[in-house]
Amino acid sequence: MIERLRRLPLRSRLALLTAAAVAVAVAVAAGACWILTKQQLEQQRDVSLTSQRVGDDTVSQLLRTCGAQVNGELRYPTPYTIQVVTSDGVACTQVGKSPIRVTVDDLAVADGQLPDALHDARTKDGKEMRVATSPGPGSTAVMIAQPTNDIDKPMNALALVLVITAGVGVLGAAAIGLVVARAALRPVDQLTDAAEHIARTEDLAVRIPAEGEDEIARLSRSFNSMTAALASSRDRQQQLIADAGHELRTPLTSLRTNIDLLVRSEESGRAIPPDDRKALLASVKAQMTELADLIGDLQELSRPDAAPGTAPLSVIGLHETVERALERARLRATGLTVTSSLEPWYVRAEAPALERAVVNLLDNAVKFSPPGGEVEVRLAAGELTVRDHGQGIPADELPHVFDRFWRSPSARSLPGSGLGLSIVARTVRRAGGEVALRPAEGGGTVAVLRLPGAPVEPPAL
């Protein structure tokens, strides 16, 4: 049964559950109403029976009229069945009424052993009666009885009405539950249609209307956010592929041209002058180095932002990392002066990635410094600044410096892939810090990198 219910559509299950809940509630209410009504009617009947009194003179006269005949008949105008019984068991009943079976309690009342009695009894023809017995004159008792079906008939009619009402209520509740379930689950249907549409067409532009603050609206907004994130991710992926293809095309074209020249020289037997050959080989080497750097940058950027890198996070000295990066940068800073002032500062980050990020900042400063210029590096209170004295970056280009493959129009002729600052921003963000570029006073550009400090364990004694 449960398995069959699970196979039903959700709206059908909701309608059935609504109908079942209403059925239980109606059944409990109808049952309570029926029982309470019956109890009230029986109580009123008993009060009415016990409040009925027959005068002693009337009872004596009726007994004399009845004589000493057992189970004789007594004429008395009343809607009830009246029967007089003596202590020796002689009973006189109204004319036209079936005699009521006398019980021990009735004889005890006639004998004065009980003050009164209230009980159910049957007539000789099998009819159920409710009997109230009270003392009569002498050793007699007066039994006043009323048929129980006087209450059973209206109660049966009430039960039938309650059953019909309950059935109509349950059916109505099921119908209303189905309508409400369809209306409430309409956003779910839209969500299902949207998911199927996306799976079929890969169209991530689909959005679901989200109104209100209920769970369905929250689900719709979450779905819209998810599809928007997927669409943005796909756009970034396509843009990355397009930009990577564009950046790879230039060194590959240059490589192919240089290699074709070398191949034709070998095939034709016409030697290339030594200086030209040396320049070709140097160009090939430079293009291969550029390709290797570009591929490395792409591999670095291909990792998800939330994924751990190749090295685990650890507490490292930022000042030590900057010092190692300065040693590498000074090898490239021919004709430039690189000064540094480094205060100790420890951070939690990936050591290789952080060093590469600092190297990228230093290389960027070296690249844009004029001949004979100076690069100033300073680390204080967790803030690393790298300043050059070049021509600077225009204000309208500053918002784009950390975009992938973005390069300033004035720097298109310089070597580089446009990924260095993107890698810096990614590494710093992963370490919980922030990085920015801004114009420096007096000209040039200053890069500011901030990383939160990390506690350092004291050395073991």
XYZ file of C-alpha atoms in Angstrom:
461
model
C 0.000 0.000 0.000
C 2.751 2.417 0.957
C 4.666 1.519 -2.187
C 1.597 2.276 -4.307
C 1.200 5.643 -2.607
C 4.820 6.482 -3.371
C 4.193 5.822 -7.038
C 1.378 8.366 -7.174
C 2.091 11.951 -8.255
C 2.812 14.366 -5.423
C -0.413 16.315 -5.959
C -2.435 13.073 -5.730
C -0.696 12.143 -2.510
C -1.391 15.583 -1.072
C -5.057 15.305 -2.043
C -5.307 11.842 -0.437
C -3.573 13.031 2.715
C -5.908 16.023 2.899
C -8.946 13.800 2.432
C -7.663 11.339 5.055
C -7.017 14.136 7.547
C -10.462 15.605 6.952
C -12.039 12.149 7.206
C -10.413 11.518 10.578
C -11.387 14.962 11.849
C -14.974 14.636 10.612
C -15.273 11.105 11.997
C -14.078 12.215 15.425
C -16.344 15.268 15.417
C -19.371 13.329 14.158
C -18.783 10.510 16.634
C -18.454 12.946 19.515
C -21.579 14.804 18.381
C -23.576 11.578 18.099
C -22.476 10.244 21.491
C -23.074 13.563 23.234
C -26.512 13.956 21.662
C -27.493 10.422 22.643
C -26.313 10.941 26.207
C -28.260 14.172 26.478
C -31.447 12.607 25.106
C -31.143 9.576 27.397
C -30.525 11.835 30.370
C -33.585 13.953 29.540
C -35.653 10.785 29.081
C -34.536 9.426 32.443
C -35.301 12.738 34.155
C -38.709 12.795 32.494
C -39.452 9.221 33.559
C -38.355 9.671 37.138
C -40.324 12.918 37.449
C -43.604 11.206 36.476
C -45.900 10.466 39.414
C -49.176 8.537 39.694
C -51.457 9.387 42.635
C -51.955 6.818 45.394
C -55.746 6.964 45.051
C -55.460 6.329 41.354
C -53.147 3.377 41.914
C -55.491 1.879 44.556
C -58.497 2.379 42.319
C -56.698 0.824 39.413
C -55.656 -2.131 41.531
C -59.229 -2.652 42.663
C -60.365 -2.432 39.073
C -57.672 -4.881 38.058
C -58.479 -7.191 40.966
C -56.079 -9.828 41.987
C -55.560 -11.140 38.484
C -51.959 -11.681 37.595
C -50.834 -9.689 34.601
C -54.191 -7.971 34.316
C -54.751 -4.782 32.307
C -55.121 -1.229 33.637
C -56.697 1.692 31.737
C -54.936 5.021 32.396
C -54.598 7.919 29.882
C -50.839 8.603 29.517
C -48.224 8.524 26.706
C -46.137 6.182 28.804
C -46.631 2.527 29.621
C -47.705 2.254 33.254
C -47.603 -0.945 35.164
C -48.331 -1.529 38.829
C -46.620 -4.416 40.579
C -47.187 -5.770 44.067
C -44.534 -7.177 46.371
C -45.737 -10.708 45.618
C -45.132 -10.190 41.885
C -48.654 -9.396 40.667
C -48.454 -6.878 37.748
C -51.262 -4.814 36.224
C -50.583 -3.094 32.854
C -52.456 -0.472 30.870
C -54.988 -1.626 28.391
C -53.436 -1.918 24.957
C -49.867 -2.053 26.305
C -47.698 -5.124 26.394
C -46.785 -6.196 29.956
C -43.264 -5.420 31.066
C -41.143 -8.120 32.604
C -40.780 -7.467 36.325
C -37.228 -7.491 37.649
C -35.818 -8.070 41.098
C -35.275 -4.320 41.505
C -38.960 -3.653 40.829
C -39.995 -6.169 43.517
C -37.451 -4.650 45.919
C -39.047 -1.214 45.421
C -42.540 -2.680 45.969
C -41.268 -4.407 49.127
C -39.705 -1.197 50.396
C -36.129 -2.462 50.111
C -35.170 0.122 47.452
C -36.362 3.747 47.233
C -36.598 3.591 43.436
C -35.102 1.878 40.389
C -34.127 2.881 36.847
C -33.292 0.161 34.350
C -33.861 -1.308 30.916
C -36.406 -4.080 30.411
C -38.264 -5.920 27.701
C -41.967 -6.347 27.165
C -43.392 -9.785 26.545
C -43.452 -9.032 22.825
C -39.708 -8.230 22.892
C -39.797 -4.426 22.763
C -36.920 -2.616 24.560
C -38.163 -0.262 27.285
C -36.620 2.193 29.714
C -38.325 1.774 33.088
C -38.463 4.059 36.131
C -39.896 2.303 39.199
C -41.083 4.256 42.255
C -42.956 3.163 45.445
C -46.744 3.023 45.389
C -49.331 2.820 48.163
C -48.962 -0.216 50.408
C -46.691 -2.924 49.138
C -46.831 -1.821 45.518
C -44.537 -0.146 42.983
C -45.412 1.917 39.936
C -43.398 1.184 36.770
C -43.432 3.979 34.183
C -41.792 2.941 30.919
C -40.917 4.474 27.562
C -39.703 2.610 24.431
C -35.963 3.046 23.790
C -36.595 3.353 20.076
C -38.073 6.766 20.796
C -34.416 7.818 21.038
C -32.873 5.187 18.739
C -34.882 6.316 15.715
C -33.772 9.988 15.779
C -30.253 8.879 16.681
C -30.135 6.554 13.677
C -31.405 9.364 11.489
C -28.739 11.662 12.953
C -26.074 9.028 12.299
C -27.194 8.755 8.670
C -27.056 12.540 8.272
C -23.607 12.661 9.851
C -22.320 9.884 7.593
C -23.647 11.593 4.465
C -22.264 14.937 5.606
C -18.901 13.376 6.407
C -18.770 11.656 3.019
C -19.578 14.868 1.194
C -17.015 16.707 3.324
C -14.308 14.144 2.599
C -15.000 14.205 -1.132
C -15.071 17.991 -1.099
C -11.829 18.079 0.875
C -10.196 15.708 -1.612
C -11.319 17.868 -4.527
C -10.210 21.089 -2.822
C -6.958 19.423 -1.781
C -6.290 18.429 -5.378
C -6.997 21.972 -6.587
C -4.832 23.497 -3.863
C -2.053 20.975 -4.516
C -2.087 21.801 -8.225
C -1.955 25.524 -7.496
C 0.754 25.134 -4.855
C 2.860 22.812 -7.012
C 2.577 24.887 -10.160
C 6.006 26.480 -9.436
C 7.404 22.965 -9.013
C 5.985 22.063 -12.421
C 7.614 25.176 -13.834
C 10.870 24.193 -12.149
C 10.617 20.691 -13.602
C 9.853 22.040 -17.080
C 12.769 24.459 -16.811
C 15.165 21.710 -15.695
C 14.021 19.432 -18.522
C 14.336 22.314 -20.993
C 17.877 23.048 -19.816
C 18.826 19.367 -19.998
C 17.403 19.179 -23.508
C 18.645 22.465 -24.964
C 21.433 23.574 -22.573
C 19.751 26.971 -22.507
C 20.781 28.520 -19.181
C 18.869 31.746 -19.796
C 15.633 30.188 -18.489
C 14.273 31.856 -15.342
C 11.354 30.914 -13.118
C 9.053 33.608 -11.651
C 9.608 33.737 -7.888
C 6.909 35.507 -5.902
C 6.423 35.547 -2.153
C 8.626 34.292 0.657
C 7.506 30.678 1.001
C 9.598 27.555 0.422
C 8.580 27.286 -3.243
C 9.627 30.889 -3.891
C 12.946 30.244 -2.163
C 13.446 27.131 -4.279
C 12.694 29.120 -7.436
C 15.151 31.849 -6.493
C 17.796 29.242 -5.668
C 17.230 27.592 -9.044
C 17.509 30.941 -10.813
C 20.718 31.699 -8.924
C 22.097 28.294 -9.842
C 21.329 28.691 -13.552
C 22.771 32.223 -13.502
C 25.958 30.907 -11.889
C 26.167 28.091 -14.419
C 25.620 30.506 -17.286
C 28.293 32.830 -15.924
C 30.679 29.922 -15.462
C 30.076 28.725 -19.003
C 30.563 32.237 -20.353
C 33.822 32.560 -18.451
C 34.927 29.167 -19.715
C 34.139 30.082 -23.311
C 35.831 33.423 -22.878
C 38.887 31.720 -21.377
C 39.072 29.309 -24.307
C 38.686 32.136 -26.815
C 41.274 34.314 -25.064
C 43.688 31.411 -24.655
C 43.328 30.559 -28.335
C 43.988 34.155 -29.255
C 47.056 34.381 -27.008
C 48.431 31.044 -28.213
C 48.025 31.980 -31.863
C 50.717 34.687 -31.818
C 53.641 32.652 -30.402
C 52.618 29.590 -32.393
C 52.552 31.632 -35.633
C 55.961 33.079 -34.845
C 57.319 29.629 -33.972
C 55.981 28.119 -37.176
C 57.438 30.944 -39.251
C 60.884 30.647 -37.673
C 60.887 26.852 -37.869
C 59.756 26.979 -41.517
C 62.702 29.247 -42.296
C 65.108 26.843 -40.632
C 63.566 23.837 -42.410
C 63.689 25.503 -45.853
C 67.305 26.443 -45.203
C 68.146 22.834 -44.469
C 66.154 21.467 -47.427
C 67.467 23.966 -49.963
C 71.058 23.861 -48.771
C 71.152 27.634 -48.577
C 72.650 28.425 -45.197
C 71.264 31.234 -43.124
C 73.861 33.787 -42.060
C 75.145 32.947 -38.546
C 73.779 36.143 -36.991
C 70.336 35.595 -38.525
C 70.338 31.940 -37.523
C 71.271 32.897 -33.971
C 68.462 35.464 -33.907
C 65.987 32.863 -35.239
C 66.992 30.365 -32.561
C 66.749 33.002 -29.864
C 63.281 33.922 -31.131
C 62.242 30.252 -31.110
C 63.508 29.885 -27.560
C 61.715 33.038 -26.437
C 58.435 31.916 -28.030
C 58.747 28.475 -26.409
C 59.360 30.127 -23.045
C 56.310 32.345 -23.586
C 54.219 29.284 -24.484
C 55.420 27.403 -21.407
C 54.585 30.385 -19.157
C 51.174 30.778 -20.773
C 50.348 27.097 -20.334
C 51.484 27.251 -16.709
C 49.296 30.285 -16.090
C 46.327 28.565 -17.704
C 46.845 25.489 -15.528
C 46.936 27.688 -12.446
C 43.734 29.481 -13.438
C 41.961 26.239 -14.392
C 41.722 25.149 -10.758
C 38.380 25.929 -9.057
C 38.532 28.827 -6.629
C 37.419 26.646 -3.724
C 39.714 23.740 -4.538
C 42.946 23.312 -2.623
C 46.135 23.857 -4.527
C 49.039 21.569 -5.042
C 50.553 22.668 -1.736
C 48.717 22.621 1.585
C 47.964 25.775 3.518
C 50.616 26.463 6.102
C 51.930 29.296 8.223
C 54.761 30.967 6.333
C 56.738 34.159 6.674
C 55.548 36.676 4.121
C 58.786 38.610 4.530
C 60.768 35.474 3.668
C 58.610 34.843 0.611
C 59.074 38.428 -0.564
C 62.842 38.135 -0.044
C 63.011 35.054 -2.292
C 60.852 36.775 -4.897
C 63.162 39.812 -4.805
C 66.153 37.603 -5.573
C 64.383 36.321 -8.691
C 63.158 39.781 -9.717
C 66.640 41.362 -9.421
C 67.898 38.912 -12.048
C 65.400 40.404 -14.506
C 65.730 44.027 -13.352
C 68.776 44.863 -15.455
C 69.598 48.544 -15.118
C 67.007 49.057 -12.370
C 67.378 49.679 -8.657
C 65.245 47.467 -6.405
C 65.038 48.608 -2.778
C 63.231 46.804 0.007
C 62.170 47.287 3.597
C 60.622 44.149 5.075
C 59.151 43.658 8.522
C 58.380 40.138 9.765
C 54.800 39.041 9.041
C 53.399 35.521 9.083
C 50.391 34.384 7.077
C 48.534 31.168 6.280
C 48.782 30.468 2.559
C 50.203 28.162 -0.124
C 53.898 28.907 -0.141
C 54.634 28.249 -3.873
C 51.497 30.066 -5.070
C 52.121 33.062 -2.816
C 55.724 33.354 -3.983
C 54.594 33.236 -7.597
C 52.047 35.975 -6.913
C 54.687 38.228 -5.373
C 57.036 37.503 -8.304
C 54.258 38.524 -10.710
C 53.812 41.828 -8.879
C 57.553 42.486 -8.978
C 57.816 41.473 -12.662
C 54.954 43.817 -13.472
C 56.763 46.687 -11.741
C 60.061 45.843 -13.478
C 58.350 45.605 -16.878
C 56.829 49.083 -16.652
C 59.795 50.845 -15.034
C 61.838 53.179 -17.245
C 65.552 52.433 -17.791
C 67.543 53.396 -14.719
C 64.350 53.590 -12.682
C 63.662 52.334 -9.173
C 61.275 49.694 -7.785
C 60.410 50.199 -4.111
C 59.228 47.234 -2.055
C 57.945 47.670 1.494
C 56.289 45.265 3.948
C 54.838 46.692 7.169
C 51.966 45.489 9.382
C 50.866 42.894 6.851
C 50.720 45.352 3.940
C 53.058 44.763 1.015
C 53.525 47.668 -1.416
C 55.389 47.468 -4.724
C 55.890 50.800 -6.456
C 57.366 51.602 -9.828
C 58.137 54.984 -11.398
C 56.797 54.256 -14.860
C 54.130 56.025 -16.858
C 51.341 54.632 -14.672
C 47.977 53.135 -15.535
C 45.105 55.325 -16.794
C 42.178 55.580 -14.377
C 39.739 54.026 -16.854
C 41.954 50.919 -17.135
C 42.424 50.255 -13.411
C 39.115 48.293 -12.999
C 40.294 45.788 -15.637
C 43.868 45.085 -14.555
C 42.912 41.836 -12.762
C 40.787 40.466 -15.627
C 42.086 37.415 -17.432
C 44.043 38.179 -20.627
C 43.423 41.886 -20.244
C 46.338 44.012 -21.368
C 46.629 47.760 -21.600
C 46.738 49.032 -25.194
C 50.051 50.695 -24.346
C 51.507 47.351 -23.218
C 50.422 45.126 -26.109
C 53.950 45.197 -27.533
C 55.525 44.016 -24.266
C 55.930 40.305 -23.459
C 53.306 38.677 -21.270
C 50.015 36.834 -21.418
C 47.784 39.127 -19.393
C 47.308 36.434 -16.746
C 49.884 37.493 -14.151
C 47.670 39.874 -12.165
C 44.729 37.454 -12.444
C 46.864 34.820 -10.733
C 47.871 37.361 -8.077
C 44.245 38.232 -7.322
C 43.241 34.569 -7.217
C 46.066 33.574 -4.852
C 45.500 36.514 -2.513
C 41.753 35.905 -2.411
C 42.320 32.243 -1.549
C 44.539 33.306 1.354
C 41.833 35.641 2.666
C 43.520 38.875 1.619
C 43.037 41.609 -0.946
C 45.139 43.295 -3.627
C 44.720 46.529 -5.560
C 46.593 48.818 -7.930
C 46.440 52.592 -7.723
C 48.322 55.575 -9.114
C 51.351 56.573 -7.060
C 52.092 60.122 -6.000
C 54.661 61.636 -8.323
C 53.918 59.161 -11.122
C 54.016 55.441 -11.528
C 51.862 52.711 -10.026
C 51.758 51.167 -6.564
C 50.442 47.648 -5.942
C 49.070 47.044 -2.431
C 48.693 43.491 -1.106
C 47.183 42.821 2.329
C 47.049 39.429 4.045
C 45.696 38.611 7.534
C 48.295 37.533 10.054
C 48.566 34.023 11.454
C 49.770 32.930 14.915
C 53.266 31.516 15.038
C 54.094 28.649 17.366
C 57.068 29.368 19.595
C 60.124 27.238 18.851
C 60.493 24.111 20.913
C 63.082 24.257 23.695
